[in-house]
């Protein structure tokens, strides 16, 4: 997805922008004086493109829970039960 940011934002967040470009394939249009000045995008071949047909292989390559499956399911149920209903609880400070 292409995002538009100002030159000031790019300077202040340069390292974060580079990480997003490298690991997520983010793209940025840099504005200076309100006008597009530059585009930041992954270098050719730096981000592996994935296709929907790759999904089966990705899922098959995930680690298996094996004997921990029941304990993991129990942990999920407990975590869900401990969550406050949406809109309740302490707001982020």
JSON list of C-alpha atoms in Angstrom, two decimals:
[
{"chain": "A", "resi": 1, "resn": "UNK", "atom": "CA", "xyz": [0.00, 0.00, 0.00]},
{"chain": "A", "resi": 2, "resn": "UNK", "atom": "CA", "xyz": [1.33, 3.43, -0.90]},
{"chain": "A", "resi": 3, "resn": "UNK", "atom": "CA", "xyz": [1.28, 5.97, 1.92]},
{"chain": "A", "resi": 4, "resn": "UNK", "atom": "CA", "xyz": [1.83, 9.70, 1.61]},
{"chain": "A", "resi": 5, "resn": "UNK", "atom": "CA", "xyz": [4.01, 11.39, 4.24]},
{"chain": "A", "resi": 6, "resn": "UNK", "atom": "CA", "xyz": [5.77, 14.71, 4.59]},
{"chain": "A", "resi": 7, "resn": "UNK", "atom": "CA", "xyz": [9.53, 15.09, 4.35]},
{"chain": "A", "resi": 8, "resn": "UNK", "atom": "CA", "xyz": [9.57, 16.02, 8.04]},
{"chain": "A", "resi": 9, "resn": "UNK", "atom": "CA", "xyz": [7.77, 12.78, 8.97]},
{"chain": "A", "resi": 10, "resn": "UNK", "atom": "CA", "xyz": [10.19, 10.80, 6.81]},
{"chain": "A", "resi": 11, "resn": "UNK", "atom": "CA", "xyz": [13.22, 12.35, 8.54]},
{"chain": "A", "resi": 12, "resn": "UNK", "atom": "CA", "xyz": [11.82, 11.77, 12.02]},
{"chain": "A", "resi": 13, "resn": "UNK", "atom": "CA", "xyz": [10.86, 8.16, 11.33]},
{"chain": "A", "resi": 14, "resn": "UNK", "atom": "CA", "xyz": [13.48, 7.12, 8.78]},
{"chain": "A", "resi": 15, "resn": "UNK", "atom": "CA", "xyz": [14.60, 3.90, 10.50]},
{"chain": "A", "resi": 16, "resn": "UNK", "atom": "CA", "xyz": [11.00, 2.81, 11.06]},
{"chain": "A", "resi": 17, "resn": "UNK", "atom": "CA", "xyz": [10.16, 3.57, 7.43]},
{"chain": "A", "resi": 18, "resn": "UNK", "atom": "CA", "xyz": [13.10, 1.48, 6.23]},
{"chain": "A", "resi": 19, "resn": "UNK", "atom": "CA", "xyz": [11.99, -1.45, 8.39]},
{"chain": "A", "resi": 20, "resn": "UNK", "atom": "CA", "xyz": [8.46, -1.24, 6.99]},
{"chain": "A", "resi": 21, "resn": "UNK", "atom": "CA", "xyz": [9.83, -1.12, 3.46]},
{"chain": "A", "resi": 22, "resn": "UNK", "atom": "CA", "xyz": [12.18, -4.03, 4.06]},
{"chain": "A", "resi": 23, "resn": "UNK", "atom": "CA", "xyz": [9.90, -6.37, 5.99]},
{"chain": "A", "resi": 24, "resn": "UNK", "atom": "CA", "xyz": [6.37, -5.48, 4.83]},
{"chain": "A", "resi": 25, "resn": "UNK", "atom": "CA", "xyz": [7.01, -4.03, 1.39]},
{"chain": "A", "resi": 26, "resn": "UNK", "atom": "CA", "xyz": [5.59, -0.62, 2.37]},
{"chain": "A", "resi": 27, "resn": "UNK", "atom": "CA", "xyz": [5.76, 2.20, -0.17]},
{"chain": "A", "resi": 28, "resn": "UNK", "atom": "CA", "xyz": [5.82, 5.92, 0.56]},
{"chain": "A", "resi": 29, "resn": "UNK", "atom": "CA", "xyz": [5.36, 9.08, -1.45]},
{"chain": "A", "resi": 30, "resn": "UNK", "atom": "CA", "xyz": [7.31, 11.90, 0.20]},
{"chain": "A", "resi": 31, "resn": "UNK", "atom": "CA", "xyz": [5.82, 15.40, 0.04]},
{"chain": "A", "resi": 32, "resn": "UNK", "atom": "CA", "xyz": [7.87, 18.58, 0.32]},
{"chain": "A", "resi": 33, "resn": "UNK", "atom": "CA", "xyz": [6.00, 21.83, 0.30]},
{"chain": "A", "resi": 34, "resn": "UNK", "atom": "CA", "xyz": [2.81, 19.84, -0.27]},
{"chain": "A", "resi": 35, "resn": "UNK", "atom": "CA", "xyz": [4.05, 18.38, -3.58]},
{"chain": "A", "resi": 36, "resn": "UNK", "atom": "CA", "xyz": [5.24, 14.84, -4.32]},
{"chain": "A", "resi": 37, "resn": "UNK", "atom": "CA", "xyz": [9.03, 14.87, -4.32]},
{"chain": "A", "resi": 38, "resn": "UNK", "atom": "CA", "xyz": [10.19, 11.26, -3.96]},
{"chain": "A", "resi": 39, "resn": "UNK", "atom": "CA", "xyz": [8.99, 7.69, -3.68]},
{"chain": "A", "resi": 40, "resn": "UNK", "atom": "CA", "xyz": [10.44, 5.18, -1.22]},
{"chain": "A", "resi": 41, "resn": "UNK", "atom": "CA", "xyz": [9.80, 1.55, -2.11]},
{"chain": "A", "resi": 42, "resn": "UNK", "atom": "CA", "xyz": [11.52, -1.83, -1.79]},
{"chain": "A", "resi": 43, "resn": "UNK", "atom": "CA", "xyz": [14.54, -2.38, -3.99]},
{"chain": "A", "resi": 44, "resn": "UNK", "atom": "CA", "xyz": [13.95, -4.98, -6.68]},
{"chain": "A", "resi": 45, "resn": "UNK", "atom": "CA", "xyz": [13.99, -8.44, -5.16]},
{"chain": "A", "resi": 46, "resn": "UNK", "atom": "CA", "xyz": [14.19, -7.24, -1.56]},
{"chain": "A", "resi": 47, "resn": "UNK", "atom": "CA", "xyz": [10.68, -8.38, -0.60]},
{"chain": "A", "resi": 48, "resn": "UNK", "atom": "CA", "xyz": [9.50, -11.83, -1.60]},
{"chain": "A", "resi": 49, "resn": "UNK", "atom": "CA", "xyz": [6.15, -11.52, -3.30]},
{"chain": "A", "resi": 50, "resn": "UNK", "atom": "CA", "xyz": [3.62, -14.07, -2.07]},
{"chain": "A", "resi": 51, "resn": "UNK", "atom": "CA", "xyz": [0.65, -15.42, -3.97]},
{"chain": "A", "resi": 52, "resn": "UNK", "atom": "CA", "xyz": [-2.52, -17.02, -2.68]},
{"chain": "A", "resi": 53, "resn": "UNK", "atom": "CA", "xyz": [-1.30, -20.29, -4.14]},
{"chain": "A", "resi": 54, "resn": "UNK", "atom": "CA", "xyz": [1.64, -20.11, -1.66]},
{"chain": "A", "resi": 55, "resn": "UNK", "atom": "CA", "xyz": [-0.72, -20.26, 1.33]},
{"chain": "A", "resi": 56, "resn": "UNK", "atom": "CA", "xyz": [-0.98, -24.06, 1.49]},
{"chain": "A", "resi": 57, "resn": "UNK", "atom": "CA", "xyz": [2.80, -24.41, 1.69]},
{"chain": "A", "resi": 58, "resn": "UNK", "atom": "CA", "xyz": [3.04, -21.67, 4.32]},
{"chain": "A", "resi": 59, "resn": "UNK", "atom": "CA", "xyz": [0.42, -23.36, 6.50]},
{"chain": "A", "resi": 60, "resn": "UNK", "atom": "CA", "xyz": [2.08, -26.77, 6.11]},
{"chain": "A", "resi": 61, "resn": "UNK", "atom": "CA", "xyz": [5.43, -25.26, 7.16]},
{"chain": "A", "resi": 62, "resn": "UNK", "atom": "CA", "xyz": [4.03, -23.87, 10.44]},
{"chain": "A", "resi": 63, "resn": "UNK", "atom": "CA", "xyz": [5.24, -25.63, 13.60]},
{"chain": "A", "resi": 64, "resn": "UNK", "atom": "CA", "xyz": [2.93, -28.31, 14.96]},
{"chain": "A", "resi": 65, "resn": "UNK", "atom": "CA", "xyz": [1.50, -28.21, 18.47]},
{"chain": "A", "resi": 66, "resn": "UNK", "atom": "CA", "xyz": [1.43, -32.01, 18.79]},
{"chain": "A", "resi": 67, "resn": "UNK", "atom": "CA", "xyz": [1.10, -32.91, 22.51]},
{"chain": "A", "resi": 68, "resn": "UNK", "atom": "CA", "xyz": [0.65, -29.28, 23.55]},
{"chain": "A", "resi": 69, "resn": "UNK", "atom": "CA", "xyz": [-2.56, -28.88, 21.52]},
{"chain": "A", "resi": 70, "resn": "UNK", "atom": "CA", "xyz": [-4.98, -29.39, 24.43]},
{"chain": "A", "resi": 71, "resn": "UNK", "atom": "CA", "xyz": [-2.99, -27.12, 26.76]},
{"chain": "A", "resi": 72, "resn": "UNK", "atom": "CA", "xyz": [-2.83, -24.44, 24.06]},
{"chain": "A", "resi": 73, "resn": "UNK", "atom": "CA", "xyz": [-6.59, -24.60, 23.48]},
{"chain": "A", "resi": 74, "resn": "UNK", "atom": "CA", "xyz": [-7.18, -24.29, 27.24]},
{"chain": "A", "resi": 75, "resn": "UNK", "atom": "CA", "xyz": [-4.87, -21.24, 27.40]},
{"chain": "A", "resi": 76, "resn": "UNK", "atom": "CA", "xyz": [-6.81, -19.58, 24.57]},
{"chain": "A", "resi": 77, "resn": "UNK", "atom": "CA", "xyz": [-10.15, -20.18, 26.30]},
{"chain": "A", "resi": 78, "resn": "UNK", "atom": "CA", "xyz": [-8.77, -18.71, 29.55]},
{"chain": "A", "resi": 79, "resn": "UNK", "atom": "CA", "xyz": [-7.31, -15.68, 27.77]},
{"chain": "A", "resi": 80, "resn": "UNK", "atom": "CA", "xyz": [-10.60, -14.96, 26.01]},
{"chain": "A", "resi": 81, "resn": "UNK", "atom": "CA", "xyz": [-12.57, -15.32, 29.25]},
{"chain": "A", "resi": 82, "resn": "UNK", "atom": "CA", "xyz": [-10.22, -12.87, 31.02]},
{"chain": "A", "resi": 83, "resn": "UNK", "atom": "CA", "xyz": [-10.74, -10.11, 28.43]},
{"chain": "A", "resi": 84, "resn": "UNK", "atom": "CA", "xyz": [-13.06, -7.27, 29.46]},
{"chain": "A", "resi": 85, "resn": "UNK", "atom": "CA", "xyz": [-16.01, -6.61, 27.17]},
{"chain": "A", "resi": 86, "resn": "UNK", "atom": "CA", "xyz": [-15.33, -4.12, 24.38]},
{"chain": "A", "resi": 87, "resn": "UNK", "atom": "CA", "xyz": [-15.49, -0.54, 25.58]},
{"chain": "A", "resi": 88, "resn": "UNK", "atom": "CA", "xyz": [-14.88, -1.43, 29.24]},
{"chain": "A", "resi": 89, "resn": "UNK", "atom": "CA", "xyz": [-11.73, -1.49, 31.30]},
{"chain": "A", "resi": 90, "resn": "UNK", "atom": "CA", "xyz": [-9.06, 1.15, 31.71]},
{"chain": "A", "resi": 91, "resn": "UNK", "atom": "CA", "xyz": [-8.31, 3.39, 28.74]},
{"chain": "A", "resi": 92, "resn": "UNK", "atom": "CA", "xyz": [-4.73, 3.49, 27.53]},
{"chain": "A", "resi": 93, "resn": "UNK", "atom": "CA", "xyz": [-2.76, 6.18, 29.27]}
]
